[in-house]
Tab-separated table of C-alpha atoms in Angstrom:
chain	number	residue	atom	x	y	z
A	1	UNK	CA	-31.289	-82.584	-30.452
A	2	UNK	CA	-30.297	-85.920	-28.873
A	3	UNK	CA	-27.292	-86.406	-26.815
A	4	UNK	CA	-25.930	-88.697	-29.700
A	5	UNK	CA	-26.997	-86.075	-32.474
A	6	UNK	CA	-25.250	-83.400	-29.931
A	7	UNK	CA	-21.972	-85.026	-30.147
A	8	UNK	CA	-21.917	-85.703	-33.627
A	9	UNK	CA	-22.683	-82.088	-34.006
A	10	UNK	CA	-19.424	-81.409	-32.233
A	11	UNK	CA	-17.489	-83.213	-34.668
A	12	UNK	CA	-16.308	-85.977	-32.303
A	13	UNK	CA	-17.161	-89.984	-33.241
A	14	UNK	CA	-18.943	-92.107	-30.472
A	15	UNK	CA	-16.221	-94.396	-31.016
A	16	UNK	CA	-13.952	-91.586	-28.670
A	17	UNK	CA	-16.027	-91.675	-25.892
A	18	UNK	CA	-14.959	-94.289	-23.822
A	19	UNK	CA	-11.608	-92.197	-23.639
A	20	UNK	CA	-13.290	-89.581	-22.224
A	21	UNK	CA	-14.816	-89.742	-18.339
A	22	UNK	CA	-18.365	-88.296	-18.451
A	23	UNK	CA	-17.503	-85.201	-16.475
A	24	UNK	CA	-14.836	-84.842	-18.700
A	25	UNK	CA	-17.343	-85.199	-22.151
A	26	UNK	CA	-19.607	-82.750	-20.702
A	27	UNK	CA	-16.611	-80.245	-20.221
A	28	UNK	CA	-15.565	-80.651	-23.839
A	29	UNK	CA	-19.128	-80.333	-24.622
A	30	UNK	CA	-19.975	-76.935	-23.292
A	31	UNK	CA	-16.629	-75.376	-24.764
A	32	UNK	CA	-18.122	-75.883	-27.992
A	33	UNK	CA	-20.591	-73.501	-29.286
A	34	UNK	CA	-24.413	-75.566	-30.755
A	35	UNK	CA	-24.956	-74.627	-34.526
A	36	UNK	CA	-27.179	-71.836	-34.629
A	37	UNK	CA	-30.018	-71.589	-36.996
A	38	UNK	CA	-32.607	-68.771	-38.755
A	39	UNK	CA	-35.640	-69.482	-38.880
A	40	UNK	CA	-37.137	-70.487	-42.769
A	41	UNK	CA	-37.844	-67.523	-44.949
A	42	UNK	CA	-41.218	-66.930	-46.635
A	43	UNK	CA	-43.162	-64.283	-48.728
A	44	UNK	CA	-44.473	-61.039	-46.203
A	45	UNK	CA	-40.948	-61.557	-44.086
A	46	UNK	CA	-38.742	-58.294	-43.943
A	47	UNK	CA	-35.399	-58.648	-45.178
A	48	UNK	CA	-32.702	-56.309	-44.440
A	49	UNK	CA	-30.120	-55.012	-46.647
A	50	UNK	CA	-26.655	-53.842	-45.895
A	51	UNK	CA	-23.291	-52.728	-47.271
A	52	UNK	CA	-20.816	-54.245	-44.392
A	53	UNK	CA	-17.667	-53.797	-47.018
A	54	UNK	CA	-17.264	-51.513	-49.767
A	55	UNK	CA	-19.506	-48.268	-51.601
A	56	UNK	CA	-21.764	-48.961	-54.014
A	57	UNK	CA	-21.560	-47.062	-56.935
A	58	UNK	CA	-24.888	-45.693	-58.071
A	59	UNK	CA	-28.568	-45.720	-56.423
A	60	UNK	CA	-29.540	-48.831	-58.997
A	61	UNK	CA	-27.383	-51.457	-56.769
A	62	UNK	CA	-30.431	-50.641	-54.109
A	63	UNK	CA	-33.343	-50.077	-56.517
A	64	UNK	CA	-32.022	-53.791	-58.307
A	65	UNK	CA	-31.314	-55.377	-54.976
A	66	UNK	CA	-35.209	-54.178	-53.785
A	67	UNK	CA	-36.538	-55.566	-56.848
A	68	UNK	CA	-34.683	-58.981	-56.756
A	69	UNK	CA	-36.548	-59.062	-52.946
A	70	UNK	CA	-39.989	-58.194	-54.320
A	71	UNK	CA	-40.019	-61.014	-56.212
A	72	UNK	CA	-40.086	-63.303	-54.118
A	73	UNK	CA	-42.725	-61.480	-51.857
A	74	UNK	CA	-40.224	-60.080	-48.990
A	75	UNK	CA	-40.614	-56.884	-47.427
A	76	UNK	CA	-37.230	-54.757	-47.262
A	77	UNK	CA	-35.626	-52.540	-44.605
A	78	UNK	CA	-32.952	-50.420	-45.912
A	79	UNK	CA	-29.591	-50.491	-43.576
A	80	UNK	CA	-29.293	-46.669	-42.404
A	81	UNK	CA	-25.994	-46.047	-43.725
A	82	UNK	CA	-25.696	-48.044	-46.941
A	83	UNK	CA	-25.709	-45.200	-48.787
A	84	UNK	CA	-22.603	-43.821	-47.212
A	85	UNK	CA	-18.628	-43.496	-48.280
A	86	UNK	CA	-15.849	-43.370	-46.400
A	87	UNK	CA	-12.744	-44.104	-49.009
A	88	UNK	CA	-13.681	-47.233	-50.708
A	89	UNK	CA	-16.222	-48.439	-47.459
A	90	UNK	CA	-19.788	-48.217	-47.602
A	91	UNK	CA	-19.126	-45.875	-44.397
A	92	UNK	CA	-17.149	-45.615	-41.009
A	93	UNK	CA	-16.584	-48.834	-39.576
A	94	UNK	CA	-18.853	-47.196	-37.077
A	95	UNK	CA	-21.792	-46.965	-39.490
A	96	UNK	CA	-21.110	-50.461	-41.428
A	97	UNK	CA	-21.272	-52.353	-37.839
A	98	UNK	CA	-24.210	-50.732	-36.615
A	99	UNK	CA	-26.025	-51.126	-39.456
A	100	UNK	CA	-25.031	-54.955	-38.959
A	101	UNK	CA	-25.962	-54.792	-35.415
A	102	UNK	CA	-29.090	-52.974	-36.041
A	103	UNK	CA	-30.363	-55.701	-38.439
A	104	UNK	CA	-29.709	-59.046	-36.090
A	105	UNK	CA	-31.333	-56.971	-33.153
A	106	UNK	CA	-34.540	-55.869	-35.185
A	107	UNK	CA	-36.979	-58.813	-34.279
A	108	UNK	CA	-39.091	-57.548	-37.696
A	109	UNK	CA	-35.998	-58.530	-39.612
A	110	UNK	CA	-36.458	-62.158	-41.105
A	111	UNK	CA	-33.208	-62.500	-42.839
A	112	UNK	CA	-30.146	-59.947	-44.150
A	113	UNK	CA	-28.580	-60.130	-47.585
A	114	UNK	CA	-25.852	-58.388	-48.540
A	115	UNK	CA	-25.599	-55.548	-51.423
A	116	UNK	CA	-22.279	-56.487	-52.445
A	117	UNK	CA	-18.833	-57.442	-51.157
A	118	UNK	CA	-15.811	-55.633	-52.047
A	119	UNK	CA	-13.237	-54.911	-49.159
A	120	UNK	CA	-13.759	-54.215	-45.520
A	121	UNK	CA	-15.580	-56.131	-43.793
A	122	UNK	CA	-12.791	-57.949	-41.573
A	123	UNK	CA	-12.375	-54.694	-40.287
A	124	UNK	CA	-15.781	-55.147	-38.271
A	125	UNK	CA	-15.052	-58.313	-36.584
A	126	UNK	CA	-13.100	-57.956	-33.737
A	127	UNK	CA	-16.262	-55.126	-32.809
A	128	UNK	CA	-18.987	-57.423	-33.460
A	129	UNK	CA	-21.220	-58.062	-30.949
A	130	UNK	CA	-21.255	-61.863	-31.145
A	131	UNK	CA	-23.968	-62.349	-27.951
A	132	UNK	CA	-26.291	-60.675	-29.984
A	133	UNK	CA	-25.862	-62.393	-33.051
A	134	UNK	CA	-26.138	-65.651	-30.906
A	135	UNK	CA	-29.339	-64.424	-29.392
A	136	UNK	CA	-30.753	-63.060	-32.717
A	137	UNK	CA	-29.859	-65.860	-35.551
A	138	UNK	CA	-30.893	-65.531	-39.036
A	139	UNK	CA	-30.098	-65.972	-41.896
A	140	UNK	CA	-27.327	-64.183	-43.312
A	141	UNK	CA	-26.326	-63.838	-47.909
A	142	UNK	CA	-23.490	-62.626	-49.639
A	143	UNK	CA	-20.160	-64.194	-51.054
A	144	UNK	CA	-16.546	-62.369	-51.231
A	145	UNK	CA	-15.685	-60.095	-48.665
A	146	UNK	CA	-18.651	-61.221	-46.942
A	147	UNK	CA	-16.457	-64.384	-46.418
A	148	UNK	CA	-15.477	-62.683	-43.268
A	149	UNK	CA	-18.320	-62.478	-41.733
A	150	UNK	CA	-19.316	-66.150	-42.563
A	151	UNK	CA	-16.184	-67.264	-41.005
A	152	UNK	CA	-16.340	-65.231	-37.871
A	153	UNK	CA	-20.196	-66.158	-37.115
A	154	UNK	CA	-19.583	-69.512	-37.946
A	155	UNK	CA	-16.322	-69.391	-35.725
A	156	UNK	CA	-17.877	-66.700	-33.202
A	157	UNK	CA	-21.212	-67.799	-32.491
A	158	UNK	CA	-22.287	-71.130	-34.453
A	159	UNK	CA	-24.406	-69.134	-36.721
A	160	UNK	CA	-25.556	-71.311	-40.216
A	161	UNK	CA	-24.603	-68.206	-42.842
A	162	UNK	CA	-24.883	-68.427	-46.985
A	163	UNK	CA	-22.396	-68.446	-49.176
A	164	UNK	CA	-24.411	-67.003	-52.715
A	165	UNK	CA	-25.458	-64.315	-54.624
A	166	UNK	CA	-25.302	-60.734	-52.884
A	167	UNK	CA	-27.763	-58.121	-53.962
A	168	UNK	CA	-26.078	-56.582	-56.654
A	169	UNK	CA	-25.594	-60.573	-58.617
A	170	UNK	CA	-26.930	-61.628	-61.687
A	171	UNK	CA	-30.224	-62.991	-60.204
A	172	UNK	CA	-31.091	-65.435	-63.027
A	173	UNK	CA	-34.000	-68.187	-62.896
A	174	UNK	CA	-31.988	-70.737	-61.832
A	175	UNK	CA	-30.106	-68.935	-59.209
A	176	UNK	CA	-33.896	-67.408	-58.302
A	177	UNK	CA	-34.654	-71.249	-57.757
A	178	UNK	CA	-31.984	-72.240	-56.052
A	179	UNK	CA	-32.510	-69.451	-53.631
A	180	UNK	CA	-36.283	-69.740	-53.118
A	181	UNK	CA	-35.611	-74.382	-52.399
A	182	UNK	CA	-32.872	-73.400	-50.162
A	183	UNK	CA	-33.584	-70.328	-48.125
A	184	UNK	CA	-37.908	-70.351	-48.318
A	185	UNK	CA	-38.273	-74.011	-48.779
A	186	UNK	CA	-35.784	-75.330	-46.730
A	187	UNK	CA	-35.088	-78.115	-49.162
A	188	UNK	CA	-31.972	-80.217	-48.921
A	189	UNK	CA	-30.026	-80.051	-52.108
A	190	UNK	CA	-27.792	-81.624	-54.047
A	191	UNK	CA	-25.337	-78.865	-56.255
A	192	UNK	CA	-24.347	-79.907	-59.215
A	193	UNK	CA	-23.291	-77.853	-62.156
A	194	UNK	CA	-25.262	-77.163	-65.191
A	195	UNK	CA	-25.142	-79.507	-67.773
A	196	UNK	CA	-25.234	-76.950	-70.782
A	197	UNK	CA	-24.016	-78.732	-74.140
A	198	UNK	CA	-25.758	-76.784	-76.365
A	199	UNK	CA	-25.360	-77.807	-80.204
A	200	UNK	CA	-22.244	-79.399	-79.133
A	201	UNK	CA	-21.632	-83.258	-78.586
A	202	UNK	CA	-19.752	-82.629	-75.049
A	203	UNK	CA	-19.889	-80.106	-72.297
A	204	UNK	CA	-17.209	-77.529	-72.867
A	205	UNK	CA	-18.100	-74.644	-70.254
A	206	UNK	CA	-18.143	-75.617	-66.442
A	207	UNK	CA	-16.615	-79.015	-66.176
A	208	UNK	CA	-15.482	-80.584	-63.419
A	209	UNK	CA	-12.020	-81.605	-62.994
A	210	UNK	CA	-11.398	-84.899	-60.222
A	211	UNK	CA	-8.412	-84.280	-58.486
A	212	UNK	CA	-8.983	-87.109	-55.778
A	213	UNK	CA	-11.852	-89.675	-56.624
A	214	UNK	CA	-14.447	-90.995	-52.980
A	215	UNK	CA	-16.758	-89.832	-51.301
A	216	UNK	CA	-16.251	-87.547	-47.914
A	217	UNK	CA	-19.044	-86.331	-45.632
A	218	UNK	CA	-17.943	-82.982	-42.822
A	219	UNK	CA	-19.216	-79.979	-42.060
A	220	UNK	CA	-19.404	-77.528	-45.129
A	221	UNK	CA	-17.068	-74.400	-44.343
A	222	UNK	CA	-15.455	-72.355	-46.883
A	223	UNK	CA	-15.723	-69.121	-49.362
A	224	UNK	CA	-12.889	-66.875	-50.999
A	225	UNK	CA	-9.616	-67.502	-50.736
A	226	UNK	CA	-7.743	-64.409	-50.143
A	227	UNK	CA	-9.914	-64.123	-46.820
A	228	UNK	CA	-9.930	-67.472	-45.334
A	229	UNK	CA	-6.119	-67.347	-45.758
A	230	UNK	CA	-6.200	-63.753	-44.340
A	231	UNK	CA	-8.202	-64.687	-40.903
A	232	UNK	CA	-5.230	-67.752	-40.325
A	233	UNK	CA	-3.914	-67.077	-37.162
A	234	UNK	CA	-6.824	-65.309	-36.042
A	235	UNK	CA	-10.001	-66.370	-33.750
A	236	UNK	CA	-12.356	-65.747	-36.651
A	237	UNK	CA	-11.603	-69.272	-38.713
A	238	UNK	CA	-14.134	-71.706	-37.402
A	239	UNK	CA	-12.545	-75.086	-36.470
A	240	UNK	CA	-11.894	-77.051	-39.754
A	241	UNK	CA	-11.085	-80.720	-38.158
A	242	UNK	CA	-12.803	-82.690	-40.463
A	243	UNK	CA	-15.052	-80.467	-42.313
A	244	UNK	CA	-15.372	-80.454	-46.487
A	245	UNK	CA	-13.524	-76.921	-47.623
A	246	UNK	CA	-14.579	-75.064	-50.545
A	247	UNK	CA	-12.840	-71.999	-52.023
A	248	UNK	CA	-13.005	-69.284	-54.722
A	249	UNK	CA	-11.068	-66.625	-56.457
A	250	UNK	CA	-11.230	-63.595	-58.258
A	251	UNK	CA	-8.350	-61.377	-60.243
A	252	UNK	CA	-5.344	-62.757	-58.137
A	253	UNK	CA	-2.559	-64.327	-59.863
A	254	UNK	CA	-1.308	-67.651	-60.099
A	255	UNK	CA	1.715	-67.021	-57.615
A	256	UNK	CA	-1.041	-65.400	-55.273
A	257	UNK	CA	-2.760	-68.055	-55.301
A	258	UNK	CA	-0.045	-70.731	-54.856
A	259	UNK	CA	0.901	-68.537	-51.617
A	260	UNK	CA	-2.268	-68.319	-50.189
A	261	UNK	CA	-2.460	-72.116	-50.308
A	262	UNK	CA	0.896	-72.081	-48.788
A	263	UNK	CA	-1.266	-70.174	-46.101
A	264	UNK	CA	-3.253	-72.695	-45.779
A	265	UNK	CA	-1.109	-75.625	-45.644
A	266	UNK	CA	1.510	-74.324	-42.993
A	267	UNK	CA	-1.629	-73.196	-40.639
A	268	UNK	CA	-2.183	-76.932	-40.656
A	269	UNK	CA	-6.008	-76.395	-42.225
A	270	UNK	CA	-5.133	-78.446	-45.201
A	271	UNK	CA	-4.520	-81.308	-43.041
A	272	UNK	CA	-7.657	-81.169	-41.071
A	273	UNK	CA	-10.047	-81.622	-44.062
A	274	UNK	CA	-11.617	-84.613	-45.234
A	275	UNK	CA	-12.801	-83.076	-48.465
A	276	UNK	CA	-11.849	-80.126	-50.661
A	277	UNK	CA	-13.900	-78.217	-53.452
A	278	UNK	CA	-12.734	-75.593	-55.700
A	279	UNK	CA	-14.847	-73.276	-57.732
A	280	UNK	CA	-13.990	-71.024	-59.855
A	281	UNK	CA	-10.952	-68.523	-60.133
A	282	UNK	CA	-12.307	-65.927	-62.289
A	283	UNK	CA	-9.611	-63.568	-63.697
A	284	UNK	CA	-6.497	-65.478	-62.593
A	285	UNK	CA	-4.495	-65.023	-65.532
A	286	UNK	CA	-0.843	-65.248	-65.006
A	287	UNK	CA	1.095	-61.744	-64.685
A	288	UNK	CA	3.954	-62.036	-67.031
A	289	UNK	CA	7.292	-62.491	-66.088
A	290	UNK	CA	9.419	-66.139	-66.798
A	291	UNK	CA	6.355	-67.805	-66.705
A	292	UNK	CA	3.917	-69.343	-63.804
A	293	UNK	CA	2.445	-72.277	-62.412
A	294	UNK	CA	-1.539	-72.906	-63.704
A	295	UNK	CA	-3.971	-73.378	-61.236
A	296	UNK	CA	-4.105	-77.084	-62.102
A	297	UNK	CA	-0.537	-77.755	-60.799
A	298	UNK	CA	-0.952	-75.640	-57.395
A	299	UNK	CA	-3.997	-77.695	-56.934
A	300	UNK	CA	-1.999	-81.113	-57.722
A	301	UNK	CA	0.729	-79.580	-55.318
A	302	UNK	CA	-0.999	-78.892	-52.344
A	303	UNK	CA	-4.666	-80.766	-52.413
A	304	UNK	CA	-3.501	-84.087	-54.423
A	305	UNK	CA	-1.143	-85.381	-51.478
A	306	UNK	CA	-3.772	-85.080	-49.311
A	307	UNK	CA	-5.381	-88.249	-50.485
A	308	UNK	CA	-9.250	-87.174	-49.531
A	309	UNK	CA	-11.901	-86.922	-51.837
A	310	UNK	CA	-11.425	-83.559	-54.228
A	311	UNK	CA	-12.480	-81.589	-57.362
A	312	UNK	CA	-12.266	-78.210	-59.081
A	313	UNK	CA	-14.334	-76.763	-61.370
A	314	UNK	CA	-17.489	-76.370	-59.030
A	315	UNK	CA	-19.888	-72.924	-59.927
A	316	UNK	CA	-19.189	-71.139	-57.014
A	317	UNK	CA	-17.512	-67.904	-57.038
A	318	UNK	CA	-17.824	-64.688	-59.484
A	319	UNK	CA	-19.906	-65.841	-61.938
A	320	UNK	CA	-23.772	-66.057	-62.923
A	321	UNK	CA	-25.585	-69.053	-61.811
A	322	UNK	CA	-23.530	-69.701	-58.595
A	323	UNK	CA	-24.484	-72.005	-56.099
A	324	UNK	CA	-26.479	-70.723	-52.789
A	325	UNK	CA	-24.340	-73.052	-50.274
A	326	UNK	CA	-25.377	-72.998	-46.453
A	327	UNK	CA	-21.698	-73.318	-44.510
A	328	UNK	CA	-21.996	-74.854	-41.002
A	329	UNK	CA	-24.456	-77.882	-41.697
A	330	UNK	CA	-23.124	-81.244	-42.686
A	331	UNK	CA	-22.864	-82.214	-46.117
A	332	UNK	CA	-21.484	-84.978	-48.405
A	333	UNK	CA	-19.379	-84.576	-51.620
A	334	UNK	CA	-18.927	-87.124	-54.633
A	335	UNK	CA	-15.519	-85.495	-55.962
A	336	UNK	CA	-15.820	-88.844	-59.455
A	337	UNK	CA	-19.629	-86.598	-59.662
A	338	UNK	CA	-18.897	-83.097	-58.717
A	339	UNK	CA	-21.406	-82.770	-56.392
A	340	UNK	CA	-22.060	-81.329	-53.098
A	341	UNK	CA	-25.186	-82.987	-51.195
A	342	UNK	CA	-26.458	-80.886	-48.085
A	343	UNK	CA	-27.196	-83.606	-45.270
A	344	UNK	CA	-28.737	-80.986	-43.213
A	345	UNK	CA	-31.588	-78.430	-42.538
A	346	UNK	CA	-29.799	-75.284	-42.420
A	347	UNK	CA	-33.038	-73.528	-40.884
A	348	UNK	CA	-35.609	-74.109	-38.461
């Protein structure tokens, strides 16, 4: 990478340079962690699987997770303890971070996808060993709880993760493709969702809803809510100055919701983003009571003043055909489109 390339990397516009002495630049520079990249996948690599957050519940979330892996030609390497229980973890935290560990330090190990989410896995990170991620990078799958981990390598160590299907996800063809472009052919995409009409005259099922109309280009960080809004306040939220944000839900109420934005906003992260995507918020009924706010009006409260390009409605979250998005690489977003463009090669 060039110098110029280096220092867009860092987030910072040539135009600031001149307010900067070059001492001073190179300072600023080496504070910074470089974005880290895994190498491209491809059929005959080993893959290793691990539970870093909660039990699985029967022997098939392994057998179905293997399978998924087979087909598209990987070897697998089981995580020692993913078979474990301690309460609702997959394990001790003991067992769930050594698995992890054991997985970035294995030089056989191509890549590591994730069984399933749950709960947990922020209980690892302050015990992750973040030199050895740095001098192991790979490629790292899973969505939800695994949020935690995205944010903390990203944060941590400069580590490219994916946001997308874990192991135990309905692996459909299209998510199959999406996976085998992004991760084995090292494509850059463009997500948009399905346009699925059916024998109707309009689209009915995953629209997209423009909440601020442009175009915005930033580093893609995001993933679920409840744990981005957890980790404020903490070192393990990557620096969001100028970056596109996406989020998704999952059985939390509308009041939840409206004060985990509230999270959000009064950490100040909501005015460091030039663009904001929201997926899906799957099971966010409201709870009863004197009534509630929908998620269309927390979205108009706290993302509409913002004035930067915006939309809801984007397939990423707990559903079936979700998108496979790499966070840490630059990307651009049409919010009048709904789509998110990758600008980068999130592997090497």
């Amino acid at each position: 990478m060039d110098k110029r390339s280096f220092i867009k990397s860092l987030g910072i516009g040539l135009a600031t340079l001149p307010l900067f002495g070059k001492s001073e630049a190179m300072d600023l520079a080496s504070q910074v962690a470089p974005l880290l990249k895994g190498n491209v996948l491809k059929a005959g690599d080993t893959i290793g699987i691990i539970t870093p957050a909660s039990a699985l519940g029967d022997e098939d979330a392994i057998t179905l997770t293997k399978e998924v892996l087979t087909y598209f030609g990987f070897k697998v390497k089981e995580g020692k303890y993913i078979r474990q229980r301690y309460g609702n973890l997959a394990g001790t935290d003991d067992q769930r971070l050594e698995d992890l560990h054991d997985m970035f330090a294995d030089k056989s190990v191509a890549g590591i996808l994730c069984i399933r989410g749950g709960a947990g896995a922020s209980r690892l990170l302050g015990r992750i060993d973040y030199e050895l991620i740095k001098k192991n990078p790979k490629a790292l799958i899973g969505y939800s709880d695994i949020t935690a981990l995205i944010m903390a390598f990203q944060a941590k160590a400069g580590l490219v993760t994916f946001h997308g299907p874990v192991g135990t996800s309905t692996w459909s063809n299209l998510v199959a493709k999406t996976f085998k472009e992004q991760l084995m052919d090292n494509q850059l995409l463009t997500y948009t969702n399905p346009a699925k009409k059916g024998d109707n005259i309009v689209q009915y099922k995953d629209r997209i809803t423009t909440i601020n109309p442009g175009i915005a280009e930033g580093k893609l960080l995001g993933g679920n809510l409840t744990l981005i809004s957890g980790l404020c306040g903490s070192p393990y939220l990557p620096d969001f100055t100028g970056s596109i944000l996406f989020l998704e839900e999952i059985n939390e109420s509308p009041e939840k919701v409206d004060r985990m934005f509230c999270q959000l906003m009064n950490a100040g992260i909501l005015k460091q983003i030039k663009g904001f995507v929201f997926g899906k918020c799957t099971g966010c009924s409201p709870s009863g009571g004197y009534g509630s706010l929908n998620l269309d009006q927390i979205l108009r409260d706290f993302i509409k003043p913002l004035q930067i390009p915006s939309y809801s409605g984007a397939v990423i979250g707990h559903i079936d055909d979700q998108f496979l998005l790499p966070v840490g690489v630059q990307a651009r977003i049409d919010a009048n489109k709904g789509t998110i463009e990758i600008l980068e090669k999130a592997l090497v």
